[in-house]
């Protein structure tokens, strides 16, 4: 079955949408679809600074799952867009708790990819008694080495030397070996033209690495590019507001929680070894390395693995 469209469940519309206020001035749009009496499962998008898409509902069998989607602070439908005040990892974890309580959910499954996997792990470490299970894709552990891998001259240059040059050539010479601080300065500064240029270059480099060079870079500025780049740089510049190696040092509370770790062997933005280290520290996890997949969820092999994971989790919890 190689047709990507046939791998997902049919399109589905929300049966409920909620406007939830969190720390001022933030408000979140939270949607529910599927079976209102089913297994609660929350989709955690990547980025930081990305957003949920309609097809994200389609990883879950609507007969079995109560599907919950929302955009994280400052992203997508969240208001105000691009807001950095009170926008940090601890606040995002508290948002998840507020959503759970608002929806009257006792326990739920966490489904997260990339930065979404980071957030899922951190929430589960803080609230293990609220977690039925985790399905994680494209593991990002948010260590300094994981951030440096993308935003400093590393082995990625062997794959994308021209794109790295495009990413850094317009910077002052002193900033080219460590571009992140200068990008953060531009993206969060008052010079709109400079911020727009930085957003274009930031987006082009990220799209290249995340897609193994298959995505074409944006050729003109769109406001969404600046919003996403500003939030992502805010988190990367602040080391995702975590202590170094925080996730792997705090795995004890997760040992009894069933989890499925799914990672593409060709993932260049989140190298495979991080996912393997997570699995090695988690006795109740299963590990699936996909030889023909990269970071994104659109690969047929990756979609097949994610659907299998959600179906397996449903059989364990619902049937």
Tab-separated table of C-alpha atoms in Angstrom:
chain	number	residue	atom	x	y	z
A	1	UNK	CA	0.000	0.000	0.000
A	2	UNK	CA	2.136	2.905	-1.288
A	3	UNK	CA	-0.476	5.620	-1.821
A	4	UNK	CA	0.042	8.018	1.089
A	5	UNK	CA	-3.574	9.133	1.050
A	6	UNK	CA	-4.813	5.596	1.710
A	7	UNK	CA	-2.660	5.173	4.804
A	8	UNK	CA	-4.569	7.674	6.927
A	9	UNK	CA	-8.103	7.454	8.246
A	10	UNK	CA	-10.687	9.514	6.312
A	11	UNK	CA	-10.904	13.245	6.897
A	12	UNK	CA	-12.960	14.198	9.910
A	13	UNK	CA	-14.295	17.481	11.306
A	14	UNK	CA	-14.279	18.549	14.958
A	15	UNK	CA	-17.449	18.008	16.973
A	16	UNK	CA	-16.392	20.627	19.543
A	17	UNK	CA	-14.099	23.656	19.649
A	18	UNK	CA	-13.069	25.386	22.877
A	19	UNK	CA	-11.459	28.775	23.522
A	20	UNK	CA	-9.327	28.367	26.641
A	21	UNK	CA	-7.537	31.263	28.338
A	22	UNK	CA	-4.192	30.489	29.945
A	23	UNK	CA	-1.559	32.883	31.270
A	24	UNK	CA	-2.473	36.362	30.015
A	25	UNK	CA	-2.442	37.272	27.201
A	26	UNK	CA	-2.496	33.712	25.792
A	27	UNK	CA	-5.607	31.906	24.531
A	28	UNK	CA	-5.749	28.472	22.957
A	29	UNK	CA	-8.176	27.010	20.433
A	30	UNK	CA	-8.713	23.368	21.377
A	31	UNK	CA	-10.682	21.012	19.144
A	32	UNK	CA	-12.146	17.558	19.669
A	33	UNK	CA	-13.079	15.010	17.023
A	34	UNK	CA	-13.770	11.288	16.805
A	35	UNK	CA	-15.534	9.392	19.593
A	36	UNK	CA	-16.463	11.586	22.553
A	37	UNK	CA	-16.492	8.447	24.740
A	38	UNK	CA	-13.267	7.048	23.298
A	39	UNK	CA	-9.666	7.016	24.478
A	40	UNK	CA	-8.501	10.616	24.900
A	41	UNK	CA	-5.409	11.271	22.792
A	42	UNK	CA	-3.730	14.645	22.391
A	43	UNK	CA	-1.669	15.544	19.318
A	44	UNK	CA	1.446	17.618	20.088
A	45	UNK	CA	2.831	19.401	17.055
A	46	UNK	CA	6.449	20.192	16.317
A	47	UNK	CA	8.451	23.343	15.938
A	48	UNK	CA	8.313	25.001	18.381
A	49	UNK	CA	6.258	27.427	16.339
A	50	UNK	CA	4.549	25.031	13.953
A	51	UNK	CA	0.825	24.247	14.146
A	52	UNK	CA	-1.728	21.475	13.735
A	53	UNK	CA	-3.149	20.597	10.322
A	54	UNK	CA	-6.414	18.919	9.362
A	55	UNK	CA	-4.747	15.653	8.373
A	56	UNK	CA	-3.291	15.291	11.875
A	57	UNK	CA	-6.719	14.082	13.004
A	58	UNK	CA	-6.406	11.198	10.569
A	59	UNK	CA	-3.704	9.245	12.396
A	60	UNK	CA	-6.383	7.979	14.783
A	61	UNK	CA	-9.311	5.617	14.361
A	62	UNK	CA	-12.322	7.863	15.103
A	63	UNK	CA	-14.275	4.874	16.427
A	64	UNK	CA	-11.816	4.400	19.268
A	65	UNK	CA	-10.250	7.784	19.953
A	66	UNK	CA	-11.341	11.116	21.371
A	67	UNK	CA	-8.921	13.187	19.289
A	68	UNK	CA	-7.654	16.465	20.774
A	69	UNK	CA	-5.696	19.014	18.737
A	70	UNK	CA	-4.467	22.485	19.685
A	71	UNK	CA	-1.776	24.929	18.631
A	72	UNK	CA	0.796	25.803	21.280
A	73	UNK	CA	1.268	29.342	22.612
A	74	UNK	CA	1.865	31.938	19.918
A	75	UNK	CA	1.458	29.416	17.078
A	76	UNK	CA	-1.220	28.831	14.471
A	77	UNK	CA	-4.675	29.576	15.870
A	78	UNK	CA	-3.364	30.441	19.346
A	79	UNK	CA	-3.667	34.100	20.284
A	80	UNK	CA	-1.840	36.399	20.234
A	81	UNK	CA	0.200	35.014	17.365
A	82	UNK	CA	3.967	35.133	17.768
A	83	UNK	CA	3.748	36.218	21.397
A	84	UNK	CA	6.922	35.408	23.364
A	85	UNK	CA	5.864	36.665	26.783
A	86	UNK	CA	5.067	33.749	29.122
A	87	UNK	CA	6.004	31.414	26.271
A	88	UNK	CA	8.303	28.715	27.624
A	89	UNK	CA	8.354	24.980	28.133
A	90	UNK	CA	7.016	25.017	31.689
A	91	UNK	CA	4.042	27.126	30.584
A	92	UNK	CA	3.312	24.712	27.718
A	93	UNK	CA	3.250	21.801	30.146
A	94	UNK	CA	0.814	23.692	32.348
A	95	UNK	CA	-1.332	24.397	29.274
A	96	UNK	CA	-1.644	20.655	28.737
A	97	UNK	CA	-2.790	20.207	32.320
A	98	UNK	CA	-5.311	23.016	31.969
A	99	UNK	CA	-6.697	21.458	28.775
A	100	UNK	CA	-6.956	18.049	30.449
A	101	UNK	CA	-8.803	19.487	33.411
A	102	UNK	CA	-11.056	21.680	31.239
A	103	UNK	CA	-12.092	18.650	29.164
A	104	UNK	CA	-12.696	16.507	32.252
A	105	UNK	CA	-10.135	13.885	31.266
A	106	UNK	CA	-8.601	11.665	33.927
A	107	UNK	CA	-5.884	10.091	31.781
A	108	UNK	CA	-4.881	10.381	28.134
A	109	UNK	CA	-2.445	9.199	25.495
A	110	UNK	CA	0.219	11.597	24.228
A	111	UNK	CA	1.086	11.552	20.518
A	112	UNK	CA	4.018	13.817	19.634
A	113	UNK	CA	6.528	14.273	16.851
A	114	UNK	CA	9.831	16.163	16.911
A	115	UNK	CA	9.393	19.029	19.417
A	116	UNK	CA	6.038	17.411	20.168
A	117	UNK	CA	7.912	14.335	21.413
A	118	UNK	CA	9.969	16.579	23.708
A	119	UNK	CA	6.862	18.164	25.171
A	120	UNK	CA	5.143	14.792	25.577
A	121	UNK	CA	8.108	13.372	27.490
A	122	UNK	CA	8.372	16.401	29.758
A	123	UNK	CA	4.649	16.418	30.528
A	124	UNK	CA	4.734	12.695	31.261
A	125	UNK	CA	7.679	13.152	33.615
A	126	UNK	CA	5.752	15.812	35.549
A	127	UNK	CA	2.374	14.028	35.453
A	128	UNK	CA	3.012	10.297	34.952
A	129	UNK	CA	-0.266	9.347	36.667
A	130	UNK	CA	-2.181	11.235	33.935
A	131	UNK	CA	-0.594	9.330	31.041
A	132	UNK	CA	-2.011	6.105	29.585
A	133	UNK	CA	0.729	5.759	26.990
A	134	UNK	CA	2.974	7.631	24.569
A	135	UNK	CA	3.469	7.396	20.817
A	136	UNK	CA	6.545	9.386	19.838
A	137	UNK	CA	8.070	10.149	16.444
A	138	UNK	CA	11.322	11.866	15.446
A	139	UNK	CA	12.737	12.167	18.953
A	140	UNK	CA	14.205	15.545	19.929
A	141	UNK	CA	15.827	15.492	23.377
A	142	UNK	CA	16.587	19.245	23.398
A	143	UNK	CA	20.154	18.845	24.619
A	144	UNK	CA	22.775	21.399	23.667
A	145	UNK	CA	24.255	18.906	21.208
A	146	UNK	CA	20.853	18.514	19.527
A	147	UNK	CA	20.517	22.277	19.073
A	148	UNK	CA	24.116	22.710	17.942
A	149	UNK	CA	23.671	19.924	15.384
A	150	UNK	CA	21.279	22.126	13.404
A	151	UNK	CA	22.470	25.652	14.172
A	152	UNK	CA	26.249	25.348	14.220
A	153	UNK	CA	28.620	24.072	11.504
A	154	UNK	CA	28.453	20.314	12.091
A	155	UNK	CA	28.396	17.210	9.910
A	156	UNK	CA	25.249	18.575	8.266
A	157	UNK	CA	27.593	20.661	6.113
A	158	UNK	CA	28.612	17.441	4.374
A	159	UNK	CA	25.034	17.106	3.130
A	160	UNK	CA	24.087	20.743	2.513
A	161	UNK	CA	27.159	22.976	2.045
A	162	UNK	CA	25.422	25.365	-0.355
A	163	UNK	CA	22.357	25.733	1.837
A	164	UNK	CA	24.520	26.365	4.920
A	165	UNK	CA	26.353	29.048	2.996
A	166	UNK	CA	23.010	30.638	2.102
A	167	UNK	CA	22.017	30.437	5.776
A	168	UNK	CA	25.156	32.188	7.013
A	169	UNK	CA	26.676	34.250	4.171
A	170	UNK	CA	24.503	37.315	4.815
A	171	UNK	CA	25.468	37.421	8.501
A	172	UNK	CA	28.350	39.456	9.933
A	173	UNK	CA	31.497	37.366	9.677
A	174	UNK	CA	31.798	37.063	13.454
A	175	UNK	CA	28.345	35.423	13.646
A	176	UNK	CA	28.822	32.706	11.030
A	177	UNK	CA	30.231	30.026	13.337
A	178	UNK	CA	27.361	30.486	15.778
A	179	UNK	CA	24.428	31.943	13.819
A	180	UNK	CA	21.678	31.386	16.397
A	181	UNK	CA	22.230	34.512	18.543
A	182	UNK	CA	22.277	36.812	15.513
A	183	UNK	CA	19.158	35.205	14.037
A	184	UNK	CA	17.387	35.555	17.359
A	185	UNK	CA	18.385	39.218	17.507
A	186	UNK	CA	17.006	39.814	14.002
A	187	UNK	CA	13.813	37.819	14.415
A	188	UNK	CA	12.842	39.480	17.679
A	189	UNK	CA	14.090	42.990	16.877
A	190	UNK	CA	12.350	46.118	15.655
A	191	UNK	CA	13.886	46.153	12.161
A	192	UNK	CA	11.022	44.621	10.168
A	193	UNK	CA	12.971	44.240	6.915
A	194	UNK	CA	15.811	42.475	8.750
A	195	UNK	CA	13.358	40.221	10.592
A	196	UNK	CA	11.680	39.231	7.323
A	197	UNK	CA	15.005	38.410	5.690
A	198	UNK	CA	16.029	36.344	8.705
A	199	UNK	CA	12.691	34.497	8.658
A	200	UNK	CA	13.126	33.579	4.991
A	201	UNK	CA	16.636	32.248	5.524
A	202	UNK	CA	15.710	30.455	8.753
A	203	UNK	CA	12.764	28.766	7.052
A	204	UNK	CA	14.812	27.758	4.008
A	205	UNK	CA	17.516	26.112	6.121
A	206	UNK	CA	14.999	24.286	8.316
A	207	UNK	CA	12.964	23.075	5.347
A	208	UNK	CA	16.107	21.772	3.667
A	209	UNK	CA	17.340	19.780	6.663
A	210	UNK	CA	13.958	18.456	7.743
A	211	UNK	CA	13.109	17.201	4.248
A	212	UNK	CA	16.551	15.913	3.225
A	213	UNK	CA	16.715	18.713	0.677
A	214	UNK	CA	13.464	17.853	-1.097
A	215	UNK	CA	11.466	20.934	-0.044
A	216	UNK	CA	11.907	24.071	-2.112
A	217	UNK	CA	12.802	27.115	0.006
A	218	UNK	CA	10.189	29.871	0.281
A	219	UNK	CA	10.735	32.452	-2.449
A	220	UNK	CA	8.835	35.294	-0.816
A	221	UNK	CA	8.043	36.386	2.694
A	222	UNK	CA	4.812	35.391	4.417
A	223	UNK	CA	3.850	36.481	7.948
A	224	UNK	CA	3.602	32.857	9.116
A	225	UNK	CA	7.319	32.408	8.422
A	226	UNK	CA	8.270	35.144	10.876
A	227	UNK	CA	5.874	33.894	13.540
A	228	UNK	CA	7.246	30.341	13.381
A	229	UNK	CA	10.912	31.381	13.130
A	230	UNK	CA	10.592	33.833	16.024
A	231	UNK	CA	9.098	31.216	18.341
A	232	UNK	CA	11.537	28.491	17.314
A	233	UNK	CA	14.578	30.739	17.729
A	234	UNK	CA	13.199	31.875	21.110
A	235	UNK	CA	13.183	28.275	22.317
A	236	UNK	CA	16.489	27.257	20.752
A	237	UNK	CA	18.263	30.361	22.062
A	238	UNK	CA	17.017	29.531	25.563
A	239	UNK	CA	17.958	25.838	25.290
A	240	UNK	CA	14.261	25.039	25.305
A	241	UNK	CA	14.136	26.312	28.895
A	242	UNK	CA	15.517	22.988	30.131
A	243	UNK	CA	18.482	21.827	32.141
A	244	UNK	CA	21.093	19.993	30.125
A	245	UNK	CA	20.074	16.386	29.387
A	246	UNK	CA	16.981	16.866	31.552
A	247	UNK	CA	14.845	14.254	29.803
A	248	UNK	CA	17.260	11.326	30.006
A	249	UNK	CA	18.131	12.169	33.628
A	250	UNK	CA	14.467	11.941	34.665
A	251	UNK	CA	13.253	8.721	33.074
A	252	UNK	CA	12.515	6.852	36.287
A	253	UNK	CA	8.917	8.068	36.550
A	254	UNK	CA	8.126	6.799	33.026
A	255	UNK	CA	9.306	3.222	33.408
A	256	UNK	CA	5.819	1.734	33.846
A	257	UNK	CA	4.171	3.742	31.033
A	258	UNK	CA	3.823	1.897	27.706
A	259	UNK	CA	5.481	3.785	24.877
A	260	UNK	CA	6.258	3.398	21.190
A	261	UNK	CA	9.298	5.195	19.783
A	262	UNK	CA	9.303	5.558	15.987
A	263	UNK	CA	12.248	7.130	14.199
A	264	UNK	CA	13.414	7.391	10.616
A	265	UNK	CA	16.956	6.192	9.989
A	266	UNK	CA	17.368	8.977	7.423
A	267	UNK	CA	16.302	11.685	9.880
A	268	UNK	CA	18.928	14.412	9.557
A	269	UNK	CA	17.475	17.047	11.868
A	270	UNK	CA	17.080	14.661	14.830
A	271	UNK	CA	19.748	11.950	14.414
A	272	UNK	CA	18.755	8.395	15.274
A	273	UNK	CA	21.092	8.000	18.229
A	274	UNK	CA	18.953	10.239	20.443
A	275	UNK	CA	15.920	8.001	19.918
A	276	UNK	CA	18.045	4.927	20.623
A	277	UNK	CA	19.366	6.443	23.859
A	278	UNK	CA	15.804	7.196	24.942
A	279	UNK	CA	14.766	3.599	24.258
A	280	UNK	CA	17.765	2.261	26.162
A	281	UNK	CA	16.715	4.289	29.212
A	282	UNK	CA	13.059	3.166	29.049
A	283	UNK	CA	12.388	-0.474	29.818
A	284	UNK	CA	8.708	-0.353	28.824
A	285	UNK	CA	9.303	1.177	25.392
A	286	UNK	CA	9.296	-0.392	21.956
A	287	UNK	CA	11.655	0.959	19.311
A	288	UNK	CA	10.943	1.067	15.590
A	289	UNK	CA	13.693	2.255	13.265
A	290	UNK	CA	12.372	2.920	9.761
A	291	UNK	CA	15.122	2.525	7.134
A	292	UNK	CA	13.326	4.399	4.351
A	293	UNK	CA	12.028	7.377	6.358
A	294	UNK	CA	13.392	10.733	7.396
A	295	UNK	CA	12.046	13.175	9.954
A	296	UNK	CA	8.638	14.026	8.544
A	297	UNK	CA	5.417	12.088	8.982
A	298	UNK	CA	4.510	12.119	5.282
A	299	UNK	CA	6.691	9.145	4.329
A	300	UNK	CA	4.506	6.099	3.555
A	301	UNK	CA	6.623	3.894	5.808
A	302	UNK	CA	6.337	6.438	8.636
A	303	UNK	CA	2.587	6.849	8.239
A	304	UNK	CA	2.142	3.089	8.218
A	305	UNK	CA	4.155	2.791	11.441
A	306	UNK	CA	2.205	5.576	13.156
A	307	UNK	CA	-1.164	4.105	12.171
A	308	UNK	CA	-0.004	0.704	13.414
A	309	UNK	CA	1.032	2.321	16.680
A	310	UNK	CA	-2.297	4.066	17.258
A	311	UNK	CA	-4.205	0.888	16.370
A	312	UNK	CA	-2.029	-1.175	18.717
A	313	UNK	CA	-2.493	1.335	21.525
A	314	UNK	CA	-6.258	1.279	20.989
A	315	UNK	CA	-6.318	-2.508	21.170
A	316	UNK	CA	-4.376	-2.413	24.431
A	317	UNK	CA	-6.505	0.284	26.051
A	318	UNK	CA	-9.984	0.081	24.514
A	319	UNK	CA	-10.766	-3.378	23.209
